[in-house]
Amino acid sequence: MKSTPRRHRSDSAKAAVTAAQAASMGPLEPPAFVRVRDRDRPAWDAIVTARARDTWTEADLMLAAQLARAYGDIAELEAYIDENGMILGDQINPACTLLDKVSRRALAMARQLKVDTISVVGKSQDIHKGAALERGARQGIDDDDDLIPRALQ
């Protein structure tokens, strides 16, 4: 029989307190045995904040570091292609092939870690419904209405 602690309901007060505490702690740090390059740190932070802090295992964090590295490599390859072009002479730039392979690997890792769009945001029909609601709300907003809370810029 499995003896892992039961997770709290996501709509409970305990879950809200746990979420607020986790948010105040900032992104998780990589384990000591995992190296995250400086240029990959923004991707690392985005990846580990895509899921609840208490759902990450060390194995997940190792894969998250690989995903962050892949995103860093993707950015480097894109910059190289932007500088040198997709065609070199009469051949396709080898960086394009590498970019394709690394992008596919990153997508697979994101799915494995459950940090892809469907896992985090929901199915496309749900996203569409939310976007339609937001558009409708935007149309009904009067900029002079001080009763509607606004984000500070």
PDB file of C-alpha atoms in Angstrom:
ATOM      1  CA  MET A   1       0.000   0.000   0.000  1.00  0.00           C
ATOM      2  CA  LYS A   2       1.351   3.396  -0.992  1.00  0.00           C
ATOM      3  CA  SER A   3       1.963   5.750   1.916  1.00  0.00           C
ATOM      4  CA  THR A   4       2.477   9.094   0.212  1.00  0.00           C
ATOM      5  CA  PRO A   5       0.642  11.963   1.887  1.00  0.00           C
ATOM      6  CA  ARG A   6      -2.689  12.894   0.393  1.00  0.00           C
ATOM      7  CA  ARG A   7      -2.798  16.167  -1.520  1.00  0.00           C
ATOM      8  CA  HIS A   8      -5.202  18.846  -0.357  1.00  0.00           C
ATOM      9  CA  ARG A   9      -8.150  19.797  -2.537  1.00  0.00           C
ATOM     10  CA  SER A  10      -7.191  22.660  -4.826  1.00  0.00           C
ATOM     11  CA  ASP A  11     -10.170  24.717  -3.670  1.00  0.00           C
ATOM     12  CA  SER A  12      -9.382  24.377   0.053  1.00  0.00           C
ATOM     13  CA  ALA A  13      -8.015  27.073   2.337  1.00  0.00           C
ATOM     14  CA  LYS A  14      -4.998  24.851   3.084  1.00  0.00           C
ATOM     15  CA  ALA A  15      -4.205  24.651  -0.640  1.00  0.00           C
ATOM     16  CA  ALA A  16      -4.508  28.436  -0.973  1.00  0.00           C
ATOM     17  CA  VAL A  17      -2.095  28.971   1.933  1.00  0.00           C
ATOM     18  CA  THR A  18       0.358  26.435   0.496  1.00  0.00           C
ATOM     19  CA  ALA A  19       0.175  28.119  -2.935  1.00  0.00           C
ATOM     20  CA  ALA A  20       0.787  31.571  -1.428  1.00  0.00           C
ATOM     21  CA  GLN A  21       3.771  30.287   0.554  1.00  0.00           C
ATOM     22  CA  ALA A  22       5.237  28.569  -2.516  1.00  0.00           C
ATOM     23  CA  ALA A  23       4.759  31.695  -4.648  1.00  0.00           C
ATOM     24  CA  SER A  24       6.552  33.843  -2.086  1.00  0.00           C
ATOM     25  CA  MET A  25       9.587  31.535  -2.194  1.00  0.00           C
ATOM     26  CA  GLY A  26      10.278  32.189  -5.872  1.00  0.00           C
ATOM     27  CA  PRO A  27      11.359  29.551  -8.393  1.00  0.00           C
ATOM     28  CA  LEU A  28      12.909  26.310  -7.202  1.00  0.00           C
ATOM     29  CA  GLU A  29      16.680  26.074  -7.256  1.00  0.00           C
ATOM     30  CA  PRO A  30      18.255  23.216  -9.182  1.00  0.00           C
ATOM     31  CA  PRO A  31      19.562  20.327  -7.057  1.00  0.00           C
ATOM     32  CA  ALA A  32      23.271  20.559  -6.227  1.00  0.00           C
ATOM     33  CA  PHE A  33      24.144  17.809  -8.708  1.00  0.00           C
ATOM     34  CA  VAL A  34      22.368  19.546 -11.624  1.00  0.00           C
ATOM     35  CA  ARG A  35      24.075  22.324 -13.581  1.00  0.00           C
ATOM     36  CA  VAL A  36      21.970  25.043 -15.168  1.00  0.00           C
ATOM     37  CA  ARG A  37      23.878  27.471 -17.370  1.00  0.00           C
ATOM     38  CA  ASP A  38      23.388  31.189 -16.718  1.00  0.00           C
ATOM     39  CA  ARG A  39      21.793  31.697 -20.130  1.00  0.00           C
ATOM     40  CA  ASP A  40      19.311  28.881 -19.389  1.00  0.00           C
ATOM     41  CA  ARG A  41      18.208  30.323 -16.051  1.00  0.00           C
ATOM     42  CA  PRO A  42      15.178  32.270 -17.408  1.00  0.00           C
ATOM     43  CA  ALA A  43      13.892  29.068 -19.038  1.00  0.00           C
ATOM     44  CA  TRP A  44      14.556  27.121 -15.808  1.00  0.00           C
ATOM     45  CA  ASP A  45      12.540  29.642 -13.801  1.00  0.00           C
ATOM     46  CA  ALA A  46       9.650  29.518 -16.283  1.00  0.00           C
ATOM     47  CA  ILE A  47       9.638  25.710 -16.295  1.00  0.00           C
ATOM     48  CA  VAL A  48       9.680  25.180 -12.526  1.00  0.00           C
ATOM     49  CA  THR A  49       7.000  27.802 -11.911  1.00  0.00           C
ATOM     50  CA  ALA A  50       4.653  26.184 -14.443  1.00  0.00           C
ATOM     51  CA  ARG A  51       3.726  23.506 -11.899  1.00  0.00           C
ATOM     52  CA  ALA A  52       3.030  23.606  -8.188  1.00  0.00           C
ATOM     53  CA  ARG A  53       6.235  23.659  -6.165  1.00  0.00           C
ATOM     54  CA  ASP A  54       5.360  20.557  -4.152  1.00  0.00           C
ATOM     55  CA  THR A  55       4.864  18.389  -7.268  1.00  0.00           C
ATOM     56  CA  TRP A  56       8.521  18.444  -8.356  1.00  0.00           C
ATOM     57  CA  THR A  57      10.753  15.438  -7.688  1.00  0.00           C
ATOM     58  CA  GLU A  58      14.532  15.395  -8.107  1.00  0.00           C
ATOM     59  CA  ALA A  59      14.101  13.271 -11.235  1.00  0.00           C
ATOM     60  CA  ASP A  60      11.716  15.907 -12.622  1.00  0.00           C
ATOM     61  CA  LEU A  61      14.216  18.658 -11.795  1.00  0.00           C
ATOM     62  CA  MET A  62      16.961  16.820 -13.711  1.00  0.00           C
ATOM     63  CA  LEU A  63      14.676  16.676 -16.745  1.00  0.00           C
ATOM     64  CA  ALA A  64      13.692  20.331 -16.205  1.00  0.00           C
ATOM     65  CA  ALA A  65      17.380  21.264 -16.400  1.00  0.00           C
ATOM     66  CA  GLN A  66      17.697  19.380 -19.692  1.00  0.00           C
ATOM     67  CA  LEU A  67      14.613  21.187 -20.985  1.00  0.00           C
ATOM     68  CA  ALA A  68      16.034  24.562 -19.925  1.00  0.00           C
ATOM     69  CA  ARG A  69      19.283  23.695 -21.729  1.00  0.00           C
ATOM     70  CA  ALA A  70      17.307  22.735 -24.827  1.00  0.00           C
ATOM     71  CA  TYR A  71      15.516  26.100 -24.765  1.00  0.00           C
ATOM     72  CA  GLY A  72      18.899  27.840 -24.434  1.00  0.00           C
ATOM     73  CA  ASP A  73      20.237  25.840 -27.369  1.00  0.00           C
ATOM     74  CA  ILE A  74      17.133  26.681 -29.411  1.00  0.00           C
ATOM     75  CA  ALA A  75      17.722  30.397 -28.830  1.00  0.00           C
ATOM     76  CA  GLU A  76      21.381  30.042 -29.851  1.00  0.00           C
ATOM     77  CA  LEU A  77      20.496  28.102 -33.010  1.00  0.00           C
ATOM     78  CA  GLU A  78      17.813  30.637 -33.939  1.00  0.00           C
ATOM     79  CA  ALA A  79      20.302  33.479 -33.562  1.00  0.00           C
ATOM     80  CA  TYR A  80      22.831  31.595 -35.717  1.00  0.00           C
ATOM     81  CA  ILE A  81      20.202  30.982 -38.415  1.00  0.00           C
ATOM     82  CA  ASP A  82      19.099  34.630 -38.293  1.00  0.00           C
ATOM     83  CA  GLU A  83      22.708  35.698 -38.815  1.00  0.00           C
ATOM     84  CA  ASN A  84      23.683  33.159 -41.487  1.00  0.00           C
ATOM     85  CA  GLY A  85      20.399  32.342 -43.204  1.00  0.00           C
ATOM     86  CA  MET A  86      18.506  29.121 -43.708  1.00  0.00           C
ATOM     87  CA  ILE A  87      20.422  28.338 -46.896  1.00  0.00           C
ATOM     88  CA  LEU A  88      24.218  28.187 -47.018  1.00  0.00           C
ATOM     89  CA  GLY A  89      25.425  28.099 -50.596  1.00  0.00           C
ATOM     90  CA  ASP A  90      23.148  25.564 -52.238  1.00  0.00           C
ATOM     91  CA  GLN A  91      22.430  23.536 -49.086  1.00  0.00           C
ATOM     92  CA  ILE A  92      20.137  23.845 -46.089  1.00  0.00           C
ATOM     93  CA  ASN A  93      21.952  25.295 -43.089  1.00  0.00           C
ATOM     94  CA  PRO A  94      22.788  22.329 -40.779  1.00  0.00           C
ATOM     95  CA  ALA A  95      21.660  24.504 -37.864  1.00  0.00           C
ATOM     96  CA  CYS A  96      18.099  24.204 -39.225  1.00  0.00           C
ATOM     97  CA  THR A  97      18.238  20.423 -38.851  1.00  0.00           C
ATOM     98  CA  LEU A  98      19.659  20.760 -35.349  1.00  0.00           C
ATOM     99  CA  LEU A  99      16.979  23.314 -34.459  1.00  0.00           C
ATOM    100  CA  ASP A 100      14.276  20.918 -35.603  1.00  0.00           C
ATOM    101  CA  LYS A 101      15.715  18.038 -33.546  1.00  0.00           C
ATOM    102  CA  VAL A 102      16.226  20.105 -30.392  1.00  0.00           C
ATOM    103  CA  SER A 103      12.734  21.629 -30.725  1.00  0.00           C
ATOM    104  CA  ARG A 104      11.150  18.190 -30.988  1.00  0.00           C
ATOM    105  CA  ARG A 105      13.132  16.977 -27.986  1.00  0.00           C
ATOM    106  CA  ALA A 106      12.083  20.051 -25.981  1.00  0.00           C
ATOM    107  CA  LEU A 107       8.431  19.495 -26.856  1.00  0.00           C
ATOM    108  CA  ALA A 108       8.631  15.853 -25.746  1.00  0.00           C
ATOM    109  CA  MET A 109      10.348  16.814 -22.474  1.00  0.00           C
ATOM    110  CA  ALA A 110       7.750  19.534 -21.789  1.00  0.00           C
ATOM    111  CA  ARG A 111       4.985  16.968 -22.260  1.00  0.00           C
ATOM    112  CA  GLN A 112       6.775  14.482 -20.003  1.00  0.00           C
ATOM    113  CA  LEU A 113       7.137  17.107 -17.282  1.00  0.00           C
ATOM    114  CA  LYS A 114       3.517  18.249 -17.715  1.00  0.00           C
ATOM    115  CA  VAL A 115       4.567  21.860 -18.354  1.00  0.00           C
ATOM    116  CA  ASP A 116       3.194  21.995 -21.900  1.00  0.00           C
ATOM    117  CA  THR A 117       0.233  24.222 -22.745  1.00  0.00           C
ATOM    118  CA  ILE A 118      -2.423  21.518 -22.503  1.00  0.00           C
ATOM    119  CA  SER A 119      -1.180  20.422 -19.070  1.00  0.00           C
ATOM    120  CA  VAL A 120      -0.859  23.935 -17.670  1.00  0.00           C
ATOM    121  CA  VAL A 121      -3.622  25.925 -19.389  1.00  0.00           C
ATOM    122  CA  GLY A 122      -6.021  23.273 -20.661  1.00  0.00           C
ATOM    123  CA  LYS A 123      -7.391  22.038 -23.943  1.00  0.00           C
ATOM    124  CA  SER A 124      -7.650  24.407 -26.884  1.00  0.00           C
ATOM    125  CA  GLN A 125     -11.434  24.632 -26.729  1.00  0.00           C
ATOM    126  CA  ASP A 126     -11.147  25.739 -23.085  1.00  0.00           C
ATOM    127  CA  ILE A 127      -8.481  28.303 -23.990  1.00  0.00           C
ATOM    128  CA  HIS A 128     -10.744  29.616 -26.752  1.00  0.00           C
ATOM    129  CA  LYS A 129     -13.650  29.969 -24.302  1.00  0.00           C
ATOM    130  CA  GLY A 130     -11.443  31.871 -21.867  1.00  0.00           C
ATOM    131  CA  ALA A 131     -10.139  34.124 -24.628  1.00  0.00           C
ATOM    132  CA  ALA A 132     -13.695  34.867 -25.789  1.00  0.00           C
ATOM    133  CA  LEU A 133     -14.705  35.735 -22.232  1.00  0.00           C
ATOM    134  CA  GLU A 134     -11.713  38.042 -21.897  1.00  0.00           C
ATOM    135  CA  ARG A 135     -12.473  39.749 -25.230  1.00  0.00           C
ATOM    136  CA  GLY A 136     -16.062  40.299 -24.139  1.00  0.00           C
ATOM    137  CA  ALA A 137     -14.917  41.718 -20.821  1.00  0.00           C
ATOM    138  CA  ARG A 138     -12.487  44.029 -22.619  1.00  0.00           C
ATOM    139  CA  GLN A 139     -15.270  45.384 -24.824  1.00  0.00           C
ATOM    140  CA  GLY A 140     -17.467  46.116 -21.815  1.00  0.00           C
ATOM    141  CA  ILE A 141     -14.825  48.003 -19.856  1.00  0.00           C
ATOM    142  CA  ASP A 142     -15.089  51.746 -19.560  1.00  0.00           C
ATOM    143  CA  ASP A 143     -11.598  53.158 -18.930  1.00  0.00           C
ATOM    144  CA  ASP A 144     -13.028  55.793 -16.598  1.00  0.00           C
ATOM    145  CA  ASP A 145     -14.735  53.210 -14.337  1.00  0.00           C
ATOM    146  CA  ASP A 146     -12.735  53.231 -11.099  1.00  0.00           C
ATOM    147  CA  LEU A 147     -14.714  50.328  -9.604  1.00  0.00           C
ATOM    148  CA  ILE A 148     -12.940  47.769 -11.794  1.00  0.00           C
ATOM    149  CA  PRO A 149      -9.553  46.743 -10.389  1.00  0.00           C
ATOM    150  CA  ARG A 150      -6.694  47.253 -12.832  1.00  0.00           C
ATOM    151  CA  ALA A 151      -3.162  45.920 -12.888  1.00  0.00           C
ATOM    152  CA  LEU A 152      -0.540  48.492 -12.030  1.00  0.00           C
ATOM    153  CA  GLN A 153       1.918  49.149 -14.824  1.00  0.00           C
TER     154      GLN A 153
END
